[in-house]
Tab-separated table of C-alpha atoms in Angstrom:
chain	number	residue	atom	x	y	z
A	1	UNK	CA	-16.109	-28.238	19.208
A	2	UNK	CA	-15.616	-24.558	19.960
A	3	UNK	CA	-13.233	-22.824	17.554
A	4	UNK	CA	-10.399	-21.092	19.432
A	5	UNK	CA	-8.139	-18.328	18.147
A	6	UNK	CA	-5.144	-16.771	19.891
A	7	UNK	CA	-3.969	-13.219	19.382
A	8	UNK	CA	-0.372	-12.273	20.181
A	9	UNK	CA	-0.309	-8.489	20.078
A	10	UNK	CA	-0.177	-5.197	21.941
A	11	UNK	CA	-2.921	-3.637	24.013
A	12	UNK	CA	-4.756	-0.477	22.914
A	13	UNK	CA	-6.053	1.336	26.000
A	14	UNK	CA	-8.593	3.135	23.792
A	15	UNK	CA	-10.085	-0.200	22.758
A	16	UNK	CA	-10.073	0.317	19.008
A	17	UNK	CA	-7.077	-1.700	17.829
A	18	UNK	CA	-4.628	-4.344	19.040
A	19	UNK	CA	-5.658	-7.072	21.459
A	20	UNK	CA	-8.978	-5.374	22.146
A	21	UNK	CA	-9.947	-5.235	18.468
A	22	UNK	CA	-8.817	-8.826	17.958
A	23	UNK	CA	-10.896	-10.202	20.824
A	24	UNK	CA	-13.939	-8.192	19.739
A	25	UNK	CA	-13.573	-9.559	16.222
A	26	UNK	CA	-13.205	-13.154	17.400
A	27	UNK	CA	-16.323	-12.781	19.542
A	28	UNK	CA	-18.339	-11.126	16.775
A	29	UNK	CA	-17.493	-14.012	14.448
A	30	UNK	CA	-18.321	-16.795	16.880
A	31	UNK	CA	-14.785	-17.777	17.895
A	32	UNK	CA	-13.408	-18.047	21.442
A	33	UNK	CA	-10.457	-15.689	21.864
A	34	UNK	CA	-7.325	-16.082	23.979
A	35	UNK	CA	-4.526	-13.534	24.187
A	36	UNK	CA	-0.809	-12.997	24.737
A	37	UNK	CA	0.135	-9.371	25.418
A	38	UNK	CA	3.411	-8.156	23.945
A	39	UNK	CA	3.163	-4.468	24.846
A	40	UNK	CA	0.919	-1.973	26.610
A	41	UNK	CA	0.150	1.305	24.896
A	42	UNK	CA	-1.256	4.521	26.321
A	43	UNK	CA	-3.482	5.283	23.358
A	44	UNK	CA	-6.732	6.945	22.361
A	45	UNK	CA	-8.373	8.152	19.161
A	46	UNK	CA	-5.732	10.883	18.788
A	47	UNK	CA	-2.571	8.837	19.101
A	48	UNK	CA	-0.093	6.831	21.150
A	49	UNK	CA	1.520	8.681	24.052
A	50	UNK	CA	3.545	5.842	25.603
A	51	UNK	CA	4.539	2.201	25.039
A	52	UNK	CA	5.485	-0.242	27.791
A	53	UNK	CA	7.017	-3.451	26.456
A	54	UNK	CA	6.229	-6.759	28.116
A	55	UNK	CA	9.437	-8.660	28.989
A	56	UNK	CA	10.127	-11.454	26.469
A	57	UNK	CA	10.210	-14.093	29.212
A	58	UNK	CA	6.680	-13.148	30.222
A	59	UNK	CA	5.510	-13.168	26.603
A	60	UNK	CA	6.786	-16.744	26.351
A	61	UNK	CA	5.168	-17.638	29.697
A	62	UNK	CA	1.815	-16.480	28.324
A	63	UNK	CA	2.300	-18.564	25.183
A	64	UNK	CA	3.176	-21.610	27.277
A	65	UNK	CA	0.099	-21.123	29.448
A	66	UNK	CA	-2.322	-20.812	26.523
A	67	UNK	CA	-0.829	-23.274	24.036
A	68	UNK	CA	-0.089	-25.812	26.758
A	69	UNK	CA	-3.773	-26.021	27.667
A	70	UNK	CA	-6.117	-24.700	24.979
A	71	UNK	CA	-6.613	-26.418	21.628
A	72	UNK	CA	-5.878	-23.322	19.581
A	73	UNK	CA	-7.090	-23.558	15.977
A	74	UNK	CA	-5.366	-20.443	14.582
A	75	UNK	CA	-3.031	-17.676	15.743
A	76	UNK	CA	-2.898	-13.990	14.827
A	77	UNK	CA	0.296	-12.021	15.511
A	78	UNK	CA	0.149	-8.233	15.663
A	79	UNK	CA	2.301	-5.613	17.367
A	80	UNK	CA	5.802	-6.845	18.262
A	81	UNK	CA	7.785	-3.736	19.054
A	82	UNK	CA	11.240	-5.100	19.919
A	83	UNK	CA	13.595	-7.780	18.549
A	84	UNK	CA	13.797	-9.736	21.810
A	85	UNK	CA	10.010	-10.080	21.928
A	86	UNK	CA	9.963	-11.212	18.285
A	87	UNK	CA	12.526	-13.893	19.086
A	88	UNK	CA	10.493	-15.069	22.073
A	89	UNK	CA	7.386	-15.420	19.907
A	90	UNK	CA	9.322	-17.273	17.208
A	91	UNK	CA	10.661	-19.720	19.808
A	92	UNK	CA	7.156	-20.270	21.150
A	93	UNK	CA	5.845	-21.027	17.670
A	94	UNK	CA	8.628	-23.549	17.145
A	95	UNK	CA	7.875	-25.229	20.461
A	96	UNK	CA	4.172	-25.783	19.778
A	97	UNK	CA	4.055	-26.048	15.961
A	98	UNK	CA	0.674	-24.304	15.892
A	99	UNK	CA	-2.023	-24.348	13.262
A	100	UNK	CA	-2.423	-21.463	10.788
A	101	UNK	CA	-0.483	-18.355	11.801
A	102	UNK	CA	-1.544	-14.952	10.440
A	103	UNK	CA	1.124	-12.256	10.783
A	104	UNK	CA	0.015	-8.631	10.604
A	105	UNK	CA	3.319	-6.689	10.497
A	106	UNK	CA	2.045	-3.682	12.431
A	107	UNK	CA	4.491	-0.801	12.200
A	108	UNK	CA	2.553	2.452	12.536
A	109	UNK	CA	-0.713	3.321	14.288
A	110	UNK	CA	-3.567	4.981	12.389
A	111	UNK	CA	-2.479	8.235	14.058
A	112	UNK	CA	0.969	7.937	12.442
A	113	UNK	CA	2.760	6.998	15.665
A	114	UNK	CA	5.476	4.315	15.267
A	115	UNK	CA	4.773	1.037	17.056
A	116	UNK	CA	8.137	-0.708	16.729
A	117	UNK	CA	11.791	0.188	16.843
A	118	UNK	CA	13.499	0.403	13.410
A	119	UNK	CA	15.741	-2.619	13.949
A	120	UNK	CA	12.718	-4.836	14.584
A	121	UNK	CA	11.676	-4.824	10.920
A	122	UNK	CA	14.508	-7.069	9.745
A	123	UNK	CA	13.973	-9.418	12.675
A	124	UNK	CA	10.306	-9.794	11.741
A	125	UNK	CA	11.344	-10.607	8.176
A	126	UNK	CA	13.981	-13.140	9.207
A	127	UNK	CA	12.185	-14.830	12.083
A	128	UNK	CA	8.451	-14.593	11.471
A	129	UNK	CA	7.810	-14.479	7.716
A	130	UNK	CA	8.939	-18.110	7.258
A	131	UNK	CA	6.859	-19.213	10.263
A	132	UNK	CA	3.633	-17.527	9.140
A	133	UNK	CA	0.936	-19.079	6.983
A	134	UNK	CA	-0.135	-15.630	5.804
A	135	UNK	CA	1.182	-12.088	6.180
A	136	UNK	CA	-1.152	-9.091	5.829
A	137	UNK	CA	0.862	-5.894	5.214
A	138	UNK	CA	-0.713	-2.701	3.975
A	139	UNK	CA	0.984	-0.794	1.157
A	140	UNK	CA	3.317	1.303	3.384
A	141	UNK	CA	4.292	-1.748	5.488
A	142	UNK	CA	5.122	-3.813	2.402
A	143	UNK	CA	7.181	-0.939	1.015
A	144	UNK	CA	9.111	-0.608	4.261
A	145	UNK	CA	9.893	-4.315	4.417
A	146	UNK	CA	11.128	-4.250	0.821
A	147	UNK	CA	12.880	-0.874	0.960
A	148	UNK	CA	10.935	0.515	-1.993
A	149	UNK	CA	8.209	3.073	-2.688
A	150	UNK	CA	4.627	2.103	-1.920
A	151	UNK	CA	2.841	0.217	-4.686
A	152	UNK	CA	0.542	2.093	-7.052
A	153	UNK	CA	-1.927	-0.054	-8.951
A	154	UNK	CA	-2.286	-3.781	-9.521
A	155	UNK	CA	0.978	-4.338	-11.348
A	156	UNK	CA	3.041	-2.843	-8.523
A	157	UNK	CA	1.048	-4.829	-5.976
A	158	UNK	CA	1.768	-8.095	-7.831
A	159	UNK	CA	5.481	-7.310	-7.945
A	160	UNK	CA	5.703	-6.420	-4.253
A	161	UNK	CA	3.594	-9.360	-3.097
A	162	UNK	CA	5.874	-11.629	-5.127
A	163	UNK	CA	8.931	-10.041	-3.557
A	164	UNK	CA	7.525	-10.726	-0.077
A	165	UNK	CA	7.027	-14.353	-1.055
A	166	UNK	CA	10.672	-14.308	-2.055
A	167	UNK	CA	11.591	-13.244	1.496
A	168	UNK	CA	10.041	-16.438	2.871
A	169	UNK	CA	6.324	-15.740	3.225
A	170	UNK	CA	4.013	-18.601	2.206
A	171	UNK	CA	1.106	-16.349	1.314
A	172	UNK	CA	0.673	-12.565	1.181
A	173	UNK	CA	-2.464	-10.479	1.468
A	174	UNK	CA	-1.328	-7.052	0.275
A	175	UNK	CA	-3.967	-4.593	1.469
A	176	UNK	CA	-4.814	-1.679	-0.784
A	177	UNK	CA	-6.671	0.496	1.696
A	178	UNK	CA	-3.983	3.196	1.431
A	179	UNK	CA	-4.305	3.270	-2.347
A	180	UNK	CA	-6.331	5.497	-4.636
A	181	UNK	CA	-9.534	5.045	-6.592
A	182	UNK	CA	-13.153	4.234	-5.763
A	183	UNK	CA	-12.400	0.611	-4.868
A	184	UNK	CA	-10.217	-0.706	-2.059
A	185	UNK	CA	-8.426	-3.684	-3.593
A	186	UNK	CA	-6.498	-6.377	-1.738
A	187	UNK	CA	-4.312	-9.001	-3.409
A	188	UNK	CA	-3.909	-12.532	-2.066
A	189	UNK	CA	-0.867	-14.198	-3.613
A	190	UNK	CA	0.335	-17.629	-2.526
A	191	UNK	CA	3.575	-19.510	-3.043
A	192	UNK	CA	1.893	-21.868	-5.529
A	193	UNK	CA	1.112	-18.913	-7.798
A	194	UNK	CA	-2.556	-18.581	-6.926
A	195	UNK	CA	-3.821	-14.982	-7.253
A	196	UNK	CA	-7.089	-13.634	-5.851
A	197	UNK	CA	-8.333	-10.042	-5.743
A	198	UNK	CA	-10.824	-8.757	-3.185
A	199	UNK	CA	-12.530	-5.415	-3.813
A	200	UNK	CA	-14.938	-3.218	-1.896
A	201	UNK	CA	-16.142	0.342	-2.466
A	202	UNK	CA	-14.297	2.928	-0.403
A	203	UNK	CA	-16.334	4.556	2.340
A	204	UNK	CA	-15.437	8.054	3.483
A	205	UNK	CA	-15.088	8.196	7.268
A	206	UNK	CA	-12.493	9.295	9.804
A	207	UNK	CA	-13.359	6.272	11.973
A	208	UNK	CA	-10.986	3.629	10.660
A	209	UNK	CA	-8.876	2.986	13.749
A	210	UNK	CA	-8.085	-0.718	14.067
A	211	UNK	CA	-8.997	-1.649	10.490
A	212	UNK	CA	-5.835	-3.675	9.863
A	213	UNK	CA	-5.998	-5.476	13.208
A	214	UNK	CA	-9.639	-6.279	12.604
A	215	UNK	CA	-9.082	-7.679	9.114
A	216	UNK	CA	-6.232	-9.969	10.163
A	217	UNK	CA	-8.124	-11.220	13.211
A	218	UNK	CA	-11.238	-11.817	11.087
A	219	UNK	CA	-9.132	-13.924	8.709
A	220	UNK	CA	-7.755	-15.795	11.721
A	221	UNK	CA	-11.289	-16.438	12.977
A	222	UNK	CA	-12.255	-17.858	9.594
A	223	UNK	CA	-9.226	-20.144	9.533
A	224	UNK	CA	-9.993	-21.273	13.095
A	225	UNK	CA	-13.460	-22.276	11.919
A	226	UNK	CA	-11.974	-24.356	9.105
A	227	UNK	CA	-12.406	-22.046	6.115
A	228	UNK	CA	-9.959	-22.282	3.237
A	229	UNK	CA	-7.646	-19.270	3.010
A	230	UNK	CA	-9.387	-17.488	0.074
A	231	UNK	CA	-12.776	-18.004	1.728
A	232	UNK	CA	-11.475	-16.708	5.074
A	233	UNK	CA	-10.102	-13.589	3.356
A	234	UNK	CA	-13.349	-12.978	1.448
A	235	UNK	CA	-15.438	-13.299	4.617
A	236	UNK	CA	-13.057	-11.044	6.539
A	237	UNK	CA	-13.119	-8.387	3.817
A	238	UNK	CA	-16.925	-8.343	3.900
A	239	UNK	CA	-16.946	-8.107	7.704
A	240	UNK	CA	-14.461	-5.226	7.834
A	241	UNK	CA	-16.234	-3.338	5.044
A	242	UNK	CA	-19.482	-3.511	7.020
A	243	UNK	CA	-17.663	-2.507	10.220
A	244	UNK	CA	-16.228	0.584	8.507
A	245	UNK	CA	-19.624	1.557	7.082
A	246	UNK	CA	-21.179	1.340	10.547
A	247	UNK	CA	-18.294	3.070	12.345
A	248	UNK	CA	-19.865	6.530	12.398
A	249	UNK	CA	-22.768	5.221	14.491
A	250	UNK	CA	-20.420	4.669	17.441
A	251	UNK	CA	-19.155	8.239	17.970
A	252	UNK	CA	-16.184	7.130	20.092
A	253	UNK	CA	-13.650	9.842	20.936
A	254	UNK	CA	-12.901	13.023	19.033
A	255	UNK	CA	-10.137	11.726	16.763
A	256	UNK	CA	-9.884	8.658	14.546
A	257	UNK	CA	-12.554	6.440	16.076
A	258	UNK	CA	-12.769	2.649	15.828
A	259	UNK	CA	-14.647	0.539	13.336
A	260	UNK	CA	-17.867	-1.052	14.603
A	261	UNK	CA	-16.936	-4.634	15.464
A	262	UNK	CA	-20.447	-5.530	16.612
A	263	UNK	CA	-22.360	-3.880	13.779
A	264	UNK	CA	-24.339	-7.064	13.160
A	265	UNK	CA	-25.621	-7.452	16.721
A	266	UNK	CA	-25.814	-3.974	18.280
A	267	UNK	CA	-28.812	-1.781	17.691
A	268	UNK	CA	-27.628	1.541	16.299
A	269	UNK	CA	-29.534	4.654	15.459
A	270	UNK	CA	-29.757	5.455	11.779
């Protein structure tokens, strides 16, 4: 059977993040990708210049169309910019009781542009954290959800991941890409107390646009293919690390370019 993953997220007209990054990742990892668009962004490697929200009724109609027909094995949720769209997605999840759900609480683009209205944060916490199998915040996103300063070091990361579990999450992958030091460390903490660390050497490049979207969709692809959660995270971390290392070969745009989703199959000049 063909593994199928669904992404519920916003569109990036520049192609580096959002729905476009998710579908590229699914394809690169051998998973069929379906999509539900929640917002359109006018975006390139320099930033976001406009956001057009999809009406919540149409978001739900897309969910009904996909989940009513396709045998979806896992769902990734990304950009949800407004409370009414969040509520529509939550209702759709309740209606179909889907398989693993990975929530990437996207709040700010790589350029620093905000991607959701302030009041949406608490709605995400209340409505989607309890419905998700895994949430994948970076350090600033976790800090914003908790109303604290960003974590510094492993001890802080353990405390904040535990606090997110206390808000209703079943499992948390707290991403350390915004941290310091030669290694980028991510912490996977689950409600049963299981703790796993995933490390990779940092690679200096300006081309990291879409890294968070790509990691969460790679985890979703692994879950769709039947991997256990720690194995899906480990495989996704390796994939994203390689995509970042190959990013400079693409030379897309003049700002923060995308990671190289197809680094394993495209021929690139050294």
